[in-house]
Structure formats: C-alpha cells, structure tokens
Amino acid sequence: MKIDILTLFPEMFKGVFEESIIKRAIDEKKVEINIINFRDYTNDPHKKVDDTPYGGGAGMVLTCQPIFDCVNDIKTNDSKVILLTPSGVPYKQKHAYELADEKHLIIICGHYEGFDERIRTIVDEEISIGDYVLTGGEIASMVLVDSVTRLLPGVITEASHKDDSFNNNLLDYPTYTKPRVYNGLEVPEVLLSGDHKKIEEFRREESIKKTREVRPDLLGDD
Ligand code: ADE
C-alpha cells in the first residue's frame, strides 16, 4: 500500500513512523509512506496557503489551489482521497479494515480554522478520529496510518489482531504473563489449566463483562 500524507507540518511526522512496527513495515516494503508539504504547490509568490474567510469570521482558511494541484499531481485511478476533520464520519476499527484493502490513500490534514468548502469536492471520504478538536489533522493522520498499517498482510500475524478490541463488537479479553502471583495478585486459575475450551469460554465471558461495563453501546445494551 502507498500512503501520501498532505500536510503543512512535515516535521511533526519525524520519529512517529521511524519506530517499531510501522518502521519495520516500511523497511520490508509492506507500506510506502510519503509526507508531502502542500505549500510546495502554492502559486502564491509569498507561499501563502490560506486566506481570510468570505463573510468574515475568525482565523484563516486553507485555500483550494495548493491542495487541488497537489492531489491532481499524485492521484491515480487507484487512489482514495481522505480528508481528516472533526466533522467527518467517526473512525472505527471496521473502517480501518476497509482502508487496509485500498492500494493508495491520499490523506489531507486540515489545519488552522478550516478549509475552503470546495476542497470537499475532491475528497472521497471525510473522517474524524473522535468527538474532540485537535489543532490539525496531523495527529489524526498518524492514528489512521498506524491503525491501517498494522492490518496490512504480513505486518503483524493475523492471530495478533484477530482478537483485537472492537472485532465482533467486543473489547479485548484480559491477558496475563509471568509471574503467576505478583504483589499478591493472582493469575486466574483457568488460564493455567491447559483446558483450551475452558480458556476460550473464560476469555469470551470476560470480554462481554468488560464491554458491558465500559462500552454497553457496542452490545446495543445502553
Ligand atoms: N482535525 C482536528 N480534529 C480532528 C479530529 N477529531 N479528527 C480528525 N481530524 C481532526
């Protein structure tokens, strides 16, 4: 998969994709990630990419030209163009699986007070990572890229994400490792039993219990 991220703050991405699983996925060519500064596409002699809003109001608005030209330059028939904005569709794990099937993602990070409404005409999907407002789409794009990359074939084993929280509308079950007793806290006996059927039942029950406690909405119980 190829992912192009359009941003005015390329430096923000330093480090984030240079560690751990994402770095390995890049090194092993499972994903190609390009950080593109769309200021490089502006026709403005002063390199401006924003302007005041028509009708008045606070703040500056991203203009159409640099983003239109940048997307036009990199888009192919295989591209899906995503705009990150708090007014987008709430991002869910199911969506991550859908995006992981795409060949090329172009992710536009909004910034400042907003963007010219006409930018929406060149976008396939608008996504929000949650009901809160960030200073821009950069951190949201990192969340999106991380959640999609880990699902790409060969990045982590399928067994590692098969039981992820949110698959089957359930949160993940609790896991334990050595030692068997830590500060008086014991590992549940069933996990030491070697009885795989019982372990599976226990995990499922714990998943349901946890989901009922903290995310009843996932079970349709709220
Ligand atoms: N930009 C600012 N806030 C955002 C959010 N919650 N999701 C996606 N992009 C954003």
mmCIF file of C-alpha atoms in Angstrom, residues 64-217:
data_model
loop_
_atom_site.group_PDB
_atom_site.id
_atom_site.type_symbol
_atom_site.label_atom_id
_atom_site.label_comp_id
_atom_site.label_asym_id
_atom_site.label_seq_id
_atom_site.Cartn_x
_atom_site.Cartn_y
_atom_site.Cartn_z
ATOM 1 C CA CYS A 64 -8.236 25.436 -2.791
ATOM 2 C CA GLN A 65 -5.350 25.874 -5.224
ATOM 3 C CA PRO A 66 -2.407 24.180 -3.447
ATOM 4 C CA ILE A 67 -4.479 21.207 -2.300
ATOM 5 C CA PHE A 68 -6.272 20.768 -5.668
ATOM 6 C CA ASP A 69 -2.958 20.889 -7.545
ATOM 7 C CA CYS A 70 -1.205 18.558 -5.136
ATOM 8 C CA VAL A 71 -3.996 15.947 -5.226
ATOM 9 C CA ASN A 72 -4.205 16.230 -9.038
ATOM 10 C CA ASP A 73 -0.480 15.614 -9.272
ATOM 11 C CA ILE A 74 -0.397 12.429 -7.185
ATOM 12 C CA LYS A 75 -3.834 10.913 -7.745
ATOM 13 C CA THR A 76 -4.285 7.788 -9.874
ATOM 14 C CA ASN A 77 -7.321 5.581 -10.627
ATOM 15 C CA ASP A 78 -6.408 3.547 -7.527
ATOM 16 C CA SER A 79 -6.388 6.449 -5.092
ATOM 17 C CA LYS A 80 -8.782 7.091 -2.243
ATOM 18 C CA VAL A 81 -8.695 10.696 -1.017
ATOM 19 C CA ILE A 82 -9.392 11.203 2.681
ATOM 20 C CA LEU A 83 -9.913 14.478 4.484
ATOM 21 C CA LEU A 84 -9.330 14.497 8.241
ATOM 22 C CA THR A 85 -11.719 16.782 10.046
ATOM 23 C CA PRO A 86 -13.704 16.753 13.301
ATOM 24 C CA SER A 87 -16.861 16.971 11.167
ATOM 25 C CA GLY A 88 -16.070 13.692 9.369
ATOM 26 C CA VAL A 89 -17.570 10.235 9.908
ATOM 27 C CA PRO A 90 -16.409 8.759 13.268
ATOM 28 C CA TYR A 91 -13.495 6.367 12.667
ATOM 29 C CA LYS A 92 -13.997 2.751 13.732
ATOM 30 C CA GLN A 93 -11.971 -0.486 13.520
ATOM 31 C CA LYS A 94 -14.239 -1.780 10.722
ATOM 32 C CA HIS A 95 -13.259 1.264 8.678
ATOM 33 C CA ALA A 96 -9.566 0.503 9.296
ATOM 34 C CA TYR A 97 -10.090 -2.963 7.769
ATOM 35 C CA GLU A 98 -11.793 -1.390 4.724
ATOM 36 C CA LEU A 99 -8.983 1.114 4.212
ATOM 37 C CA ALA A 100 -6.390 -1.667 4.565
ATOM 38 C CA ASP A 101 -7.808 -3.128 1.311
ATOM 39 C CA GLU A 102 -7.040 0.046 -0.660
ATOM 40 C CA LYS A 103 -3.964 0.440 -2.881
ATOM 41 C CA HIS A 104 -3.312 4.139 -2.399
ATOM 42 C CA LEU A 105 -4.500 6.513 0.316
ATOM 43 C CA ILE A 106 -4.119 10.267 -0.022
ATOM 44 C CA ILE A 107 -4.701 11.849 3.381
ATOM 45 C CA ILE A 108 -5.278 15.589 3.638
ATOM 46 C CA CYS A 109 -4.550 17.127 7.034
ATOM 47 C CA GLY A 110 -6.684 20.186 7.654
ATOM 48 C CA HIS A 111 -5.211 22.952 9.779
ATOM 49 C CA TYR A 112 -5.883 26.417 11.129
ATOM 50 C CA GLU A 113 -9.536 27.390 11.365
ATOM 51 C CA GLY A 114 -10.628 25.214 8.495
ATOM 52 C CA PHE A 115 -10.519 24.800 4.748
ATOM 53 C CA ASP A 116 -12.398 26.129 1.761
ATOM 54 C CA GLU A 117 -15.605 24.109 1.429
ATOM 55 C CA ARG A 118 -14.814 23.386 -2.253
ATOM 56 C CA ILE A 119 -11.931 21.131 -1.172
ATOM 57 C CA ARG A 120 -14.657 18.634 -0.209
ATOM 58 C CA THR A 121 -15.406 18.140 -3.943
ATOM 59 C CA ILE A 122 -12.103 16.294 -4.496
ATOM 60 C CA VAL A 123 -12.426 14.078 -1.427
ATOM 61 C CA ASP A 124 -13.829 10.523 -1.292
ATOM 62 C CA GLU A 125 -14.214 10.301 2.486
ATOM 63 C CA GLU A 126 -14.174 12.650 5.452
ATOM 64 C CA ILE A 127 -13.027 11.039 8.687
ATOM 65 C CA SER A 128 -12.942 12.168 12.318
ATOM 66 C CA ILE A 129 -10.936 10.175 14.854
ATOM 67 C CA GLY A 130 -13.160 11.242 17.733
ATOM 68 C CA ASP A 131 -15.505 13.824 19.176
ATOM 69 C CA TYR A 132 -12.871 16.357 20.137
ATOM 70 C CA VAL A 133 -10.994 19.023 18.225
ATOM 71 C CA LEU A 134 -7.257 18.732 17.576
ATOM 72 C CA THR A 135 -5.059 21.583 16.362
ATOM 73 C CA GLY A 136 -4.931 19.901 12.954
ATOM 74 C CA GLY A 137 -5.248 16.637 11.086
ATOM 75 C CA GLU A 138 -1.606 15.575 11.569
ATOM 76 C CA ILE A 139 -2.041 13.564 14.750
ATOM 77 C CA ALA A 140 -5.304 12.161 13.378
ATOM 78 C CA SER A 141 -3.460 11.010 10.237
ATOM 79 C CA MET A 142 -0.855 9.232 12.385
ATOM 80 C CA VAL A 143 -3.668 7.397 14.167
ATOM 81 C CA LEU A 144 -5.232 6.410 10.841
ATOM 82 C CA VAL A 145 -1.951 5.262 9.269
ATOM 83 C CA ASP A 146 -0.967 3.258 12.351
ATOM 84 C CA SER A 147 -4.339 1.508 12.599
ATOM 85 C CA VAL A 148 -4.354 0.639 8.869
ATOM 86 C CA THR A 149 -0.699 -0.388 8.547
ATOM 87 C CA ARG A 150 -0.895 -2.989 11.321
ATOM 88 C CA LEU A 151 -3.675 -4.700 9.344
ATOM 89 C CA LEU A 152 -1.702 -4.985 6.089
ATOM 90 C CA PRO A 153 -0.746 -8.549 5.138
ATOM 91 C CA GLY A 154 2.425 -9.709 6.894
ATOM 92 C CA VAL A 155 2.845 -6.654 9.150
ATOM 93 C CA ILE A 156 1.715 -8.499 12.263
ATOM 94 C CA THR A 157 0.385 -12.056 12.352
ATOM 95 C CA GLU A 158 -3.350 -12.367 11.828
ATOM 96 C CA ALA A 159 -3.605 -14.063 15.237
ATOM 97 C CA SER A 160 -2.317 -10.834 16.789
ATOM 98 C CA HIS A 161 -5.260 -8.775 15.565
ATOM 99 C CA LYS A 162 -7.935 -11.478 15.295
ATOM 100 C CA ASP A 163 -8.992 -10.869 18.919
ATOM 101 C CA ASP A 164 -8.470 -7.094 18.912
ATOM 102 C CA SER A 165 -10.899 -4.932 20.798
ATOM 103 C CA PHE A 166 -13.897 -3.991 18.609
ATOM 104 C CA ASN A 167 -13.750 -7.092 16.398
ATOM 105 C CA ASN A 168 -17.179 -8.727 16.855
ATOM 106 C CA ASN A 169 -18.246 -5.605 18.769
ATOM 107 C CA LEU A 170 -16.404 -6.755 21.889
ATOM 108 C CA LEU A 171 -13.489 -5.285 23.795
ATOM 109 C CA ASP A 172 -10.388 -7.438 24.155
ATOM 110 C CA TYR A 173 -10.182 -10.004 26.980
ATOM 111 C CA PRO A 174 -7.602 -9.569 29.780
ATOM 112 C CA THR A 175 -4.174 -11.146 29.345
ATOM 113 C CA TYR A 176 -1.551 -12.125 31.932
ATOM 114 C CA THR A 177 2.084 -13.181 31.886
ATOM 115 C CA LYS A 178 4.657 -14.402 34.417
ATOM 116 C CA PRO A 179 4.903 -14.392 37.395
ATOM 117 C CA ARG A 180 1.880 -16.367 38.493
ATOM 118 C CA VAL A 181 1.495 -14.205 41.606
ATOM 119 C CA TYR A 182 2.630 -10.573 41.683
ATOM 120 C CA ASN A 183 2.234 -8.487 44.863
ATOM 121 C CA GLY A 184 -0.453 -10.933 45.956
ATOM 122 C CA LEU A 185 -2.342 -10.561 42.640
ATOM 123 C CA GLU A 186 -3.003 -13.958 41.106
ATOM 124 C CA VAL A 187 -3.435 -15.044 37.505
ATOM 125 C CA PRO A 188 -6.923 -16.601 37.078
ATOM 126 C CA GLU A 189 -6.633 -20.360 37.683
ATOM 127 C CA VAL A 190 -8.380 -21.307 34.436
ATOM 128 C CA LEU A 191 -5.545 -19.824 32.346
ATOM 129 C CA LEU A 192 -3.141 -22.296 33.952
ATOM 130 C CA SER A 193 -5.443 -25.288 33.433
ATOM 131 C CA GLY A 194 -4.362 -26.129 29.884
ATOM 132 C CA ASP A 195 -8.058 -26.688 29.066
ATOM 133 C CA HIS A 196 -8.394 -24.691 25.825
ATOM 134 C CA LYS A 197 -12.164 -24.875 25.664
ATOM 135 C CA LYS A 198 -12.495 -23.520 29.210
ATOM 136 C CA ILE A 199 -9.927 -20.807 28.484
ATOM 137 C CA GLU A 200 -11.821 -19.717 25.395
ATOM 138 C CA GLU A 201 -15.092 -19.577 27.363
ATOM 139 C CA PHE A 202 -13.427 -17.592 30.154
ATOM 140 C CA ARG A 203 -11.989 -15.100 27.690
ATOM 141 C CA ARG A 204 -15.293 -14.623 25.941
ATOM 142 C CA GLU A 205 -17.116 -14.099 29.246
ATOM 143 C CA GLU A 206 -14.503 -11.566 30.366
ATOM 144 C CA SER A 207 -14.777 -9.754 27.023
ATOM 145 C CA ILE A 208 -18.538 -9.488 27.390
ATOM 146 C CA LYS A 209 -18.243 -8.392 31.049
ATOM 147 C CA LYS A 210 -15.710 -5.672 30.191
ATOM 148 C CA THR A 211 -17.734 -4.468 27.204
ATOM 149 C CA ARG A 212 -20.918 -4.328 29.295
ATOM 150 C CA GLU A 213 -19.064 -2.289 31.953
ATOM 151 C CA VAL A 214 -17.343 0.313 29.791
ATOM 152 C CA ARG A 215 -18.921 0.188 26.307
ATOM 153 C CA PRO A 216 -22.522 -1.018 26.584
ATOM 154 C CA ASP A 217 -23.188 0.851 23.316
#
